[in-house]
Coordinates of C-alpha atoms in Angstrom, one line a residue:
X20 CA -87.6 -78.1 -58.4
X21 CA -89.4 -81.3 -60.1
X22 CA -92.3 -81.2 -62.1
X23 CA -94.3 -83.1 -59.8
X24 CA -96.3 -80.8 -58.2
X25 CA -95.5 -79.8 -54.8
X26 CA -98.4 -78.8 -52.9
X27 CA -98.8 -75.3 -51.5
X28 CA -101.6 -72.7 -50.2
X29 CA -102.8 -70.8 -53.8
X30 CA -106.1 -69.8 -54.4
X31 CA -104.9 -70.9 -58.0
X32 CA -104.0 -74.6 -56.7
X33 CA -107.1 -76.0 -58.4
X34 CA -107.2 -74.4 -61.8
X35 CA -108.0 -76.4 -64.5
X36 CA -108.6 -76.2 -68.3
X37 CA -111.8 -76.9 -70.0
X38 CA -112.1 -77.9 -74.2
X39 CA -114.6 -76.0 -75.4
X40 CA -117.5 -79.1 -76.6
X41 CA -117.4 -79.5 -80.7
X42 CA -120.1 -76.9 -81.6
X43 CA -118.0 -74.0 -79.8
X44 CA -115.2 -74.8 -81.9
X45 CA -113.9 -73.6 -85.6
X46 CA -114.1 -76.3 -88.1
X47 CA -112.7 -76.8 -91.3
X48 CA -110.0 -73.9 -90.6
X49 CA -107.4 -74.4 -92.8
X50 CA -104.8 -73.7 -90.7
X51 CA -101.0 -72.8 -92.3
X52 CA -98.7 -75.8 -93.0
X53 CA -95.4 -72.8 -92.2
X54 CA -92.5 -74.2 -89.6
X55 CA -91.8 -70.9 -88.4
X56 CA -91.9 -70.9 -85.1
X57 CA -95.0 -69.1 -84.4
X58 CA -98.1 -68.4 -82.8
X59 CA -99.9 -67.9 -86.2
X60 CA -103.1 -66.7 -84.2
X61 CA -104.2 -63.8 -82.7
X62 CA -107.6 -63.2 -80.4
X63 CA -109.5 -60.1 -79.3
X64 CA -113.1 -59.9 -78.2
X65 CA -114.9 -59.3 -81.0
X66 CA -112.7 -61.7 -84.1
X67 CA -110.2 -64.2 -84.3
X68 CA -107.5 -64.2 -86.5
X69 CA -105.5 -67.2 -88.3
X70 CA -102.8 -67.7 -90.7
X71 CA -103.6 -69.9 -93.7
X72 CA -102.8 -71.8 -96.8
X73 CA -102.6 -69.6 -99.7
X74 CA -101.6 -70.0 -103.2
X75 CA -99.7 -67.0 -104.7
X76 CA -99.1 -65.3 -101.7
X77 CA -99.8 -65.3 -98.2
X78 CA -103.1 -64.7 -96.4
X79 CA -104.8 -64.8 -93.3
X80 CA -108.5 -65.6 -91.8
X81 CA -110.5 -63.0 -89.6
X82 CA -113.3 -64.7 -88.1
X83 CA -115.9 -63.3 -85.9
X84 CA -115.9 -64.1 -82.3
X85 CA -119.0 -65.8 -82.2
X86 CA -119.0 -67.5 -85.6
X87 CA -118.0 -70.9 -84.4
X88 CA -118.9 -74.1 -86.1
X89 CA -118.1 -75.6 -89.6
X90 CA -116.5 -72.3 -91.8
X91 CA -117.2 -71.8 -95.3
X92 CA -114.7 -73.3 -97.6
X93 CA -114.9 -69.8 -99.8
X94 CA -114.8 -67.7 -96.5
X95 CA -113.1 -64.1 -97.6
X96 CA -109.5 -63.7 -96.6
X97 CA -107.0 -60.8 -96.1
X98 CA -104.4 -61.6 -98.9
X99 CA -102.3 -58.6 -99.4
X100 CA -98.7 -60.0 -99.0
X101 CA -97.0 -61.8 -102.3
X102 CA -95.1 -64.1 -99.3
X103 CA -96.4 -66.2 -96.5
X104 CA -97.2 -64.4 -93.8
X105 CA -95.4 -65.3 -90.7
X106 CA -96.8 -63.0 -88.1
X107 CA -99.9 -61.5 -87.1
X108 CA -101.3 -59.1 -83.8
X109 CA -104.2 -57.1 -83.3
X110 CA -103.6 -53.4 -82.0
X111 CA -103.7 -53.8 -78.1
X112 CA -106.3 -49.9 -78.5
X113 CA -108.0 -50.9 -81.3
X114 CA -110.0 -54.1 -82.1
X115 CA -110.3 -53.5 -85.4
X116 CA -106.8 -53.2 -87.1
X117 CA -104.7 -55.8 -87.3
X118 CA -100.7 -55.9 -88.2
X119 CA -99.0 -58.7 -90.5
X120 CA -95.8 -59.8 -91.6
X121 CA -94.2 -61.8 -94.5
X122 CA -91.5 -63.5 -96.4
X123 CA -92.3 -60.5 -98.9
X124 CA -89.9 -58.5 -96.2
X125 CA -92.8 -56.2 -95.8
X126 CA -95.2 -55.5 -92.9
X127 CA -98.9 -54.2 -93.5
X128 CA -101.9 -52.6 -91.1
X129 CA -105.2 -53.6 -92.4
X130 CA -108.5 -52.4 -91.4
X131 CA -111.1 -54.9 -90.6
X132 CA -114.5 -53.9 -91.3
X133 CA -117.5 -54.3 -88.4
X134 CA -119.2 -56.4 -90.2
X135 CA -118.9 -60.0 -91.7
X136 CA -116.7 -60.3 -94.6
X137 CA -118.2 -60.4 -98.1
X138 CA -114.9 -60.1 -99.9
X139 CA -111.1 -60.2 -99.5
X140 CA -109.7 -57.6 -98.3
X141 CA -106.6 -56.9 -100.6
X142 CA -105.7 -53.4 -99.9
X143 CA -104.1 -52.5 -96.5
X144 CA -104.2 -49.1 -94.9
X145 CA -100.3 -48.7 -94.4
X146 CA -97.4 -50.8 -95.9
X147 CA -93.9 -50.8 -94.1
X148 CA -91.1 -51.2 -96.2
X149 CA -88.1 -50.8 -94.0
X150 CA -86.3 -54.4 -93.9
X151 CA -84.3 -56.1 -96.6
X152 CA -85.2 -59.8 -95.9
X153 CA -88.4 -61.1 -94.6
X154 CA -90.1 -60.4 -91.1
X155 CA -91.0 -63.5 -89.0
X156 CA -91.9 -61.0 -85.2
X157 CA -94.0 -58.2 -84.7
X158 CA -95.1 -56.4 -81.7
X159 CA -97.1 -53.7 -80.6
X160 CA -96.1 -51.5 -77.8
X161 CA -98.3 -52.2 -74.8
X162 CA -99.0 -48.4 -73.6
X163 CA -97.8 -46.4 -76.6
X164 CA -100.9 -45.8 -79.2
X165 CA -99.2 -46.6 -83.1
X166 CA -95.8 -47.7 -82.0
X167 CA -95.1 -51.1 -83.8
X168 CA -92.0 -53.2 -83.4
X169 CA -90.9 -55.4 -86.3
X170 CA -87.8 -58.1 -86.4
X171 CA -86.3 -59.3 -89.4
X172 CA -83.8 -61.9 -91.0
X173 CA -81.7 -59.2 -91.4
X174 CA -81.0 -59.1 -88.2
X175 CA -82.3 -55.8 -87.5
X176 CA -85.4 -54.6 -85.3
X177 CA -87.4 -51.1 -86.8
X178 CA -89.7 -48.5 -84.3
X179 CA -92.3 -47.6 -86.6
X180 CA -94.7 -44.8 -85.6
X181 CA -98.2 -44.9 -87.0
X182 CA -99.3 -42.1 -86.8
X183 CA -97.7 -40.6 -89.9
X184 CA -100.2 -39.7 -92.8
X185 CA -98.3 -41.8 -95.0
X186 CA -99.6 -44.9 -96.6
X187 CA -95.9 -46.0 -97.4
X188 CA -93.3 -45.8 -94.8
X189 CA -90.0 -46.8 -95.5
X190 CA -88.2 -45.2 -93.0
X191 CA -88.8 -46.4 -89.0
X192 CA -88.0 -44.1 -86.7
X193 CA -85.2 -46.0 -84.9
X194 CA -83.5 -49.1 -86.1
X195 CA -82.1 -51.7 -83.5
X196 CA -79.1 -53.4 -84.5
X197 CA -77.5 -55.2 -82.0
X198 CA -78.0 -58.6 -83.2
X199 CA -75.4 -60.7 -84.8
X200 CA -78.2 -63.4 -85.8
X201 CA -81.9 -64.3 -86.7
X202 CA -84.3 -62.9 -83.5
X203 CA -86.5 -65.2 -82.2
X204 CA -88.4 -63.8 -80.1
X205 CA -89.3 -60.4 -78.2
X206 CA -91.1 -58.9 -75.2
X207 CA -91.6 -56.0 -73.8
X208 CA -91.3 -55.0 -69.5
X209 CA -94.8 -53.5 -68.0
X210 CA -94.7 -49.9 -69.5
X211 CA -92.5 -51.0 -72.7
X212 CA -89.4 -49.0 -72.1
X213 CA -87.4 -52.2 -72.5
X214 CA -87.5 -54.9 -74.9
X215 CA -86.1 -58.6 -74.1
X216 CA -85.1 -60.7 -77.5
X217 CA -84.0 -64.0 -77.9
X218 CA -81.5 -64.3 -80.7
X219 CA -80.2 -67.7 -82.9
X220 CA -76.8 -66.6 -81.3
X221 CA -77.7 -68.2 -77.9
X222 CA -77.9 -64.9 -76.2
X223 CA -80.3 -63.0 -74.4
X224 CA -80.9 -59.1 -74.6
X225 CA -82.2 -56.6 -72.4
X226 CA -82.3 -53.1 -74.6
X227 CA -83.4 -50.1 -73.9
X228 CA -85.6 -49.4 -77.4
X229 CA -85.0 -45.6 -77.7
X230 CA -81.6 -45.4 -76.8
X231 CA -81.1 -48.6 -78.9
X232 CA -78.3 -49.5 -76.3
X233 CA -78.1 -53.2 -74.6
X234 CA -78.5 -53.2 -71.3
X235 CA -77.9 -56.9 -70.5
X236 CA -76.7 -59.5 -72.6
X237 CA -76.6 -63.0 -71.1
X238 CA -75.2 -66.5 -72.9
X239 CA -75.1 -69.6 -70.8
X240 CA -73.3 -72.4 -72.6
X241 CA -76.3 -75.3 -71.2
X242 CA -79.3 -73.1 -72.5
X243 CA -79.7 -72.4 -76.1
X244 CA -82.7 -70.0 -75.5
X245 CA -85.7 -69.7 -78.5
X246 CA -88.3 -67.8 -76.7
X247 CA -88.0 -64.8 -73.7
X248 CA -91.0 -62.8 -71.6
X249 CA -90.9 -60.5 -69.4
X250 CA -92.3 -61.8 -65.8
X251 CA -94.3 -58.7 -65.2
X252 CA -92.8 -56.0 -62.3
X253 CA -90.7 -58.6 -60.5
X254 CA -87.3 -57.7 -62.6
X255 CA -87.0 -61.4 -63.8
X256 CA -87.2 -62.8 -67.2
X257 CA -88.2 -66.4 -68.4
X258 CA -87.2 -68.4 -71.3
X259 CA -87.4 -71.6 -73.1
X260 CA -85.3 -73.4 -75.5
X261 CA -83.1 -76.3 -75.4
X262 CA -80.6 -77.8 -73.3
X263 CA -76.9 -79.6 -74.8
X264 CA -78.5 -82.9 -74.8
X265 CA -81.5 -81.2 -77.1
X266 CA -84.3 -81.6 -74.4
X267 CA -86.8 -78.9 -74.0
X268 CA -85.5 -76.7 -71.2
X269 CA -86.9 -73.5 -69.4
X270 CA -84.6 -70.9 -67.2
X271 CA -85.2 -68.4 -65.4
X272 CA -82.9 -65.0 -65.2
X273 CA -82.5 -61.9 -63.2
X274 CA -83.6 -58.9 -65.9
X275 CA -79.9 -57.3 -64.0
X276 CA -77.4 -59.7 -64.4
X277 CA -77.6 -62.1 -67.3
X278 CA -74.7 -63.9 -66.6
X279 CA -76.4 -67.2 -64.7
X280 CA -80.4 -68.2 -64.7
X281 CA -81.3 -68.4 -61.2
X282 CA -83.2 -71.7 -61.9
X283 CA -82.6 -74.1 -65.1
X284 CA -84.7 -77.6 -65.9
X285 CA -85.0 -79.7 -68.4
X286 CA -88.3 -80.9 -69.0
X287 CA -88.9 -83.8 -72.3
X288 CA -87.6 -84.5 -75.5
X289 CA -90.5 -82.7 -78.1
X290 CA -90.1 -79.7 -80.0
X291 CA -90.5 -76.6 -78.5
X292 CA -92.5 -74.4 -75.7
X293 CA -94.7 -71.4 -75.7
X294 CA -94.1 -69.0 -72.6
X295 CA -97.5 -66.7 -71.5
X296 CA -97.2 -64.9 -68.6
X297 CA -100.3 -63.2 -66.8
X298 CA -99.6 -60.6 -64.7
X299 CA -102.8 -60.3 -63.2
X300 CA -102.6 -63.7 -61.4
X301 CA -98.8 -63.9 -61.6
X302 CA -99.4 -67.2 -63.4
X303 CA -97.2 -68.5 -66.1
X304 CA -98.3 -71.0 -69.0
X305 CA -96.3 -73.1 -70.8
X306 CA -97.8 -74.3 -74.2
X307 CA -96.4 -77.4 -75.7
X308 CA -95.2 -77.2 -79.9
X309 CA -96.2 -80.5 -81.0
X310 CA -98.0 -82.0 -77.9
X311 CA -101.6 -81.2 -76.6
X312 CA -100.2 -80.3 -73.4
X313 CA -100.1 -76.9 -71.1
X314 CA -98.0 -76.5 -68.1
X315 CA -98.7 -73.9 -65.4
X316 CA -96.9 -72.4 -62.7
X317 CA -97.4 -69.8 -60.1
X318 CA -94.4 -67.0 -60.0
X319 CA -93.3 -65.8 -56.8
X320 CA -90.4 -63.0 -56.1
X321 CA -88.4 -65.3 -53.6
X322 CA -87.2 -68.6 -53.9
X323 CA -88.4 -71.5 -55.2
X324 CA -90.1 -68.6 -57.7
X325 CA -92.1 -71.2 -59.5
X326 CA -94.5 -73.2 -57.9
X327 CA -96.0 -75.9 -60.2
X328 CA -99.5 -76.2 -60.4
X329 CA -101.3 -78.3 -62.5
X330 CA -100.9 -79.4 -66.3
X331 CA -103.5 -79.9 -69.0
X332 CA -103.5 -82.9 -71.1
X333 CA -104.8 -83.3 -74.5
X334 CA -104.3 -86.2 -77.2
X335 CA -104.7 -83.5 -79.8
X336 CA -101.5 -81.9 -81.0
X337 CA -101.2 -78.1 -80.9
X338 CA -99.1 -75.9 -84.0
X339 CA -99.7 -72.3 -82.8
X340 CA -101.5 -70.9 -79.9
X341 CA -104.0 -67.7 -79.3
X342 CA -104.7 -66.0 -76.0
X343 CA -108.3 -63.8 -75.4
X344 CA -107.3 -60.8 -73.7
X345 CA -108.7 -60.5 -69.9
X346 CA -111.4 -58.1 -70.5
X347 CA -113.2 -60.7 -73.5
X348 CA -113.1 -63.3 -70.5
X349 CA -116.7 -65.2 -68.7
X350 CA -115.9 -64.2 -65.1
X351 CA -119.2 -65.6 -64.1
X352 CA -117.3 -69.0 -64.7
X353 CA -114.3 -67.9 -63.0
X354 CA -112.6 -67.8 -66.2
X355 CA -109.3 -66.7 -65.6
X356 CA -107.2 -67.3 -69.2
X357 CA -108.4 -68.8 -72.4
X358 CA -106.2 -70.4 -75.4
X359 CA -107.1 -70.8 -78.7
X360 CA -105.3 -74.0 -80.1
X361 CA -104.6 -74.6 -83.6
X362 CA -104.9 -78.3 -84.4
X363 CA -104.0 -78.4 -88.0
X364 CA -104.6 -82.3 -88.5
X365 CA -108.2 -82.2 -87.9
X366 CA -107.8 -78.0 -89.2
X367 CA -109.9 -77.2 -85.8
X368 CA -109.0 -74.3 -83.7
X369 CA -110.4 -75.0 -80.1
X370 CA -111.1 -72.8 -77.1
X371 CA -109.5 -73.9 -73.7
X372 CA -111.0 -72.2 -70.7
X373 CA -108.4 -72.3 -67.3
X374 CA -111.2 -71.7 -64.5
X375 CA -111.1 -71.2 -61.0
X376 CA -113.6 -73.8 -59.0
X377 CA -115.7 -71.6 -57.2
X378 CA -119.0 -72.5 -56.0
X379 CA -120.0 -68.6 -55.1
X380 CA -122.2 -67.0 -58.3
X381 CA -120.6 -63.3 -57.5
X382 CA -118.0 -61.7 -58.8
X383 CA -114.7 -63.2 -57.6
X384 CA -112.6 -59.9 -56.6
X385 CA -109.8 -61.8 -55.8
X386 CA -108.9 -63.5 -59.1
X387 CA -109.4 -61.0 -60.8
X388 CA -107.6 -57.4 -60.3
X389 CA -107.7 -54.7 -61.9
X390 CA -106.3 -55.6 -65.2
X391 CA -105.2 -53.2 -68.7
X392 CA -107.9 -51.3 -70.6
X393 CA -108.3 -51.3 -74.4
X394 CA -106.8 -47.4 -74.0
X395 CA -103.3 -46.1 -74.3
X396 CA -101.7 -44.5 -71.8
X397 CA -99.3 -42.6 -74.2
X398 CA -99.3 -41.2 -77.8
X399 CA -96.6 -42.1 -80.0
X400 CA -94.4 -38.8 -79.9
X401 CA -94.8 -39.0 -75.9
X402 CA -93.4 -42.6 -75.8
X403 CA -90.8 -41.3 -78.1
X404 CA -89.9 -38.3 -76.2
X405 CA -88.7 -40.5 -73.5
X406 CA -92.3 -40.7 -71.4
X407 CA -92.8 -43.9 -69.5
X408 CA -95.9 -44.9 -68.0
X409 CA -97.7 -48.1 -67.1
X410 CA -100.7 -49.1 -68.4
X411 CA -104.2 -47.7 -67.9
X412 CA -106.2 -50.4 -65.6
X413 CA -109.9 -51.2 -65.4
X414 CA -111.8 -53.5 -63.4
X415 CA -113.7 -56.8 -65.0
X416 CA -116.6 -56.2 -62.1
X417 CA -120.0 -56.6 -64.6
X418 CA -122.0 -53.3 -64.7
X419 CA -119.1 -51.3 -63.3
X420 CA -119.2 -48.2 -64.8
X421 CA -116.0 -46.0 -65.7
X422 CA -115.4 -42.3 -64.5
X423 CA -116.4 -40.2 -67.1
X424 CA -113.3 -38.2 -68.6
X425 CA -113.4 -34.8 -67.5
X426 CA -113.6 -32.0 -70.3
X427 CA -110.6 -31.4 -71.7
X428 CA -110.2 -27.8 -71.2
X429 CA -110.1 -27.9 -67.5
X430 CA -106.9 -28.1 -66.2
X431 CA -106.7 -30.2 -63.3
X432 CA -104.4 -29.3 -60.3
X433 CA -102.2 -32.5 -59.8
X434 CA -100.6 -33.1 -56.2
X435 CA -97.8 -31.5 -55.2
X436 CA -96.2 -35.0 -54.4
X437 CA -96.1 -36.4 -57.6
X438 CA -93.1 -35.1 -59.5
X439 CA -92.3 -37.6 -62.0
X440 CA -94.0 -36.2 -65.7
X441 CA -95.0 -39.7 -66.7
X442 CA -97.6 -39.6 -63.8
X443 CA -99.1 -36.8 -64.9
X444 CA -100.6 -38.2 -68.2
X445 CA -103.0 -40.5 -66.9
X446 CA -106.9 -40.1 -68.6
X447 CA -109.7 -41.6 -69.6
X448 CA -111.6 -43.5 -67.5
X449 CA -108.6 -46.0 -66.0
X450 CA -105.7 -45.3 -63.9
X451 CA -101.9 -46.4 -64.5
X452 CA -100.3 -49.1 -62.2
X453 CA -97.7 -46.6 -61.1
X454 CA -100.8 -43.7 -60.0
X455 CA -102.2 -47.0 -58.0
X456 CA -99.3 -47.7 -56.1
X457 CA -97.7 -44.5 -55.5
X458 CA -101.1 -42.6 -54.5
X459 CA -101.9 -45.3 -52.1
X460 CA -98.7 -44.9 -50.2
X461 CA -98.6 -41.0 -50.0
X462 CA -102.1 -41.1 -48.7
X463 CA -101.3 -44.1 -45.9
X464 CA -97.9 -41.7 -45.1
X465 CA -100.1 -38.9 -44.6
X466 CA -103.5 -40.0 -43.5
X467 CA -102.3 -42.5 -40.5
X468 CA -100.7 -40.4 -38.4
X469 CA -104.1 -38.2 -37.9
X470 CA -105.8 -41.8 -37.8
X471 CA -104.3 -42.5 -34.8
X472 CA -104.4 -39.2 -33.2
X473 CA -108.2 -38.9 -33.5
X474 CA -109.7 -42.3 -33.3
X475 CA -109.2 -44.3 -30.0
X476 CA -107.2 -47.7 -30.5
X477 CA -110.6 -50.3 -30.6
X478 CA -112.1 -47.9 -33.4
X479 CA -109.0 -48.7 -35.6
X480 CA -110.8 -51.5 -37.1
X481 CA -113.3 -49.8 -38.4
X482 CA -110.3 -48.7 -41.7
X483 CA -109.3 -51.2 -44.0
X484 CA -107.1 -50.9 -47.1
X485 CA -105.9 -47.4 -45.8
X486 CA -109.2 -45.7 -46.1
X487 CA -110.4 -43.5 -43.9
X488 CA -114.1 -42.3 -44.6
X489 CA -113.6 -39.3 -42.4
X490 CA -110.1 -38.2 -43.4
X491 CA -110.4 -38.3 -47.4
X492 CA -110.8 -34.7 -49.0
X493 CA -112.1 -34.1 -52.7
X494 CA -110.5 -36.0 -55.2
X495 CA -108.2 -33.2 -57.3
X496 CA -107.3 -35.8 -60.6
X497 CA -109.2 -38.4 -61.9
X498 CA -106.6 -41.0 -60.7
X499 CA -107.6 -39.8 -57.5
X500 CA -111.3 -40.4 -58.3
X501 CA -111.3 -43.6 -59.8
X502 CA -109.4 -45.0 -56.5
X503 CA -111.5 -43.3 -53.9
X504 CA -114.3 -44.8 -55.6
X505 CA -113.1 -48.4 -55.6
X506 CA -111.8 -48.3 -52.4
X507 CA -115.3 -46.6 -51.2
X508 CA -116.8 -50.0 -52.4
X509 CA -114.4 -52.0 -50.8
X510 CA -115.5 -50.1 -47.5
X511 CA -118.9 -50.7 -48.3
X512 CA -118.6 -54.6 -48.7
X513 CA -116.5 -54.8 -45.6
X514 CA -119.4 -53.3 -43.9
X515 CA -121.7 -55.6 -45.3
X516 CA -120.0 -58.5 -44.0
X517 CA -119.3 -56.6 -40.8
X518 CA -123.4 -56.2 -40.3
X519 CA -124.1 -59.9 -41.3
X520 CA -121.6 -61.1 -38.5
X521 CA -123.6 -58.9 -36.1
X522 CA -126.2 -60.2 -36.9
X523 CA -125.2 -63.9 -35.9
X524 CA -124.0 -62.6 -32.9
X525 CA -127.1 -60.9 -31.9
X526 CA -128.9 -64.2 -32.6
X527 CA -126.6 -66.2 -30.7
X528 CA -126.8 -64.0 -27.8
X529 CA -130.8 -63.8 -28.0
X530 CA -130.6 -67.9 -27.4
X531 CA -128.3 -67.8 -24.7
X532 CA -130.5 -65.3 -23.2
X533 CA -133.8 -67.5 -23.7
X534 CA -132.1 -70.5 -22.1
X535 CA -130.7 -68.8 -19.6
X536 CA -134.4 -67.5 -18.4
X537 CA -135.7 -71.2 -18.8
X538 CA -133.0 -72.4 -16.6
X539 CA -133.9 -69.7 -14.0
X540 CA -137.5 -70.9 -14.1
X541 CA -136.7 -74.1 -13.3
X542 CA -134.9 -73.7 -10.2

């Protein structure tokens, strides 16, 4: 595979990057000068947080997302660490809670007020004291509430349950000590049942975090991985690092066999790459560190696996990067991803929107599938007890209403076909990925034979998306209700298109009939 784009049929073939204008950027932000290999920025639909320079300890800024322009030099900071802050992450299920880790070997959890900061925040809500050396990485669990992972220079990964009421926690619920050197990167699979790590000992590991066992371990002599990422549900890993000639290098791995990479390619001689995967669109972004370019690929489960789409070029080199969650994107502009690049040479944070060019102003359903919601699928204790569940999903359609949660005192009878305990934990206004797929499969198997018996062949065209209006019974679970709602919306839109086509055919037939009558009169 060559980097030069090999064009193929794809709805993301013409995706382009659009940098925000000067008035939409964040100016005069004192971005950290630390050389630690990390993003240094985290974003949610309400705030943007960035690690900053601070004398006498470590600090970071929390700026309202709409407060663009020049930043006040005396803007308040979050500054409770005694050492330089190395990583920050927003809680994916609470936009007002952020975690930070530092060279002082601590992890702190902070509550951010729902208003503009007027004074420095120095007292955290919780303090995690387990590591004996500096903590370089933190990651929130993608589906379980209040589960936090931290990786330190003591070669250990610690799992913390933040549901505990104590303000100071010194004992994590689990310690993973499978590494023999500094951990450089952590990544979860979709349901958070596995974690992949890249280590300074050149090895990539796939670990079961609750059992503490290493399921796969790979060490390829021509690839020194520094970052690793799960690629959604395709059971593959993607890593970036350096080759034996110290060139930037990418590699694709089979999650179940890390002995030899499926794909390996050298890029150039620059410093580093941040791999960022969007599971909704199956697009992989490679953000350069030390340059201003962003390459993007499309991932497929079969060869050639990676299809090059395009590259965003900029003269401003980025030190770090932040990513806006899908629920914060501008769907009216067909924005499918948004980066916040840190430009320390100009003390600037510049948003970059990845846009699919479309003429229609309507909601583009094909590029906005159901995406992860800001609600946990599991409690911390449920996950610790061994339950796995994919993320809850919501629609990005403007004005779409969520299904009203049912009263807690009503116990719904579960589907008889569902036996997996993890599929009975869904709640709120969303539906999990597993329920979405398995419910559709069961309904397909149940309804298709009956439909073929009842309807003649020409009437089968009235069915779409495995949905039969006459066959549907009353929903018995919240997941069934949400599925039925979305499928009915699909059917309504499809029928509207059919009506438009019929109208056009009627007009054509009328015109033909009139022409025929006129020709008959001439004779």
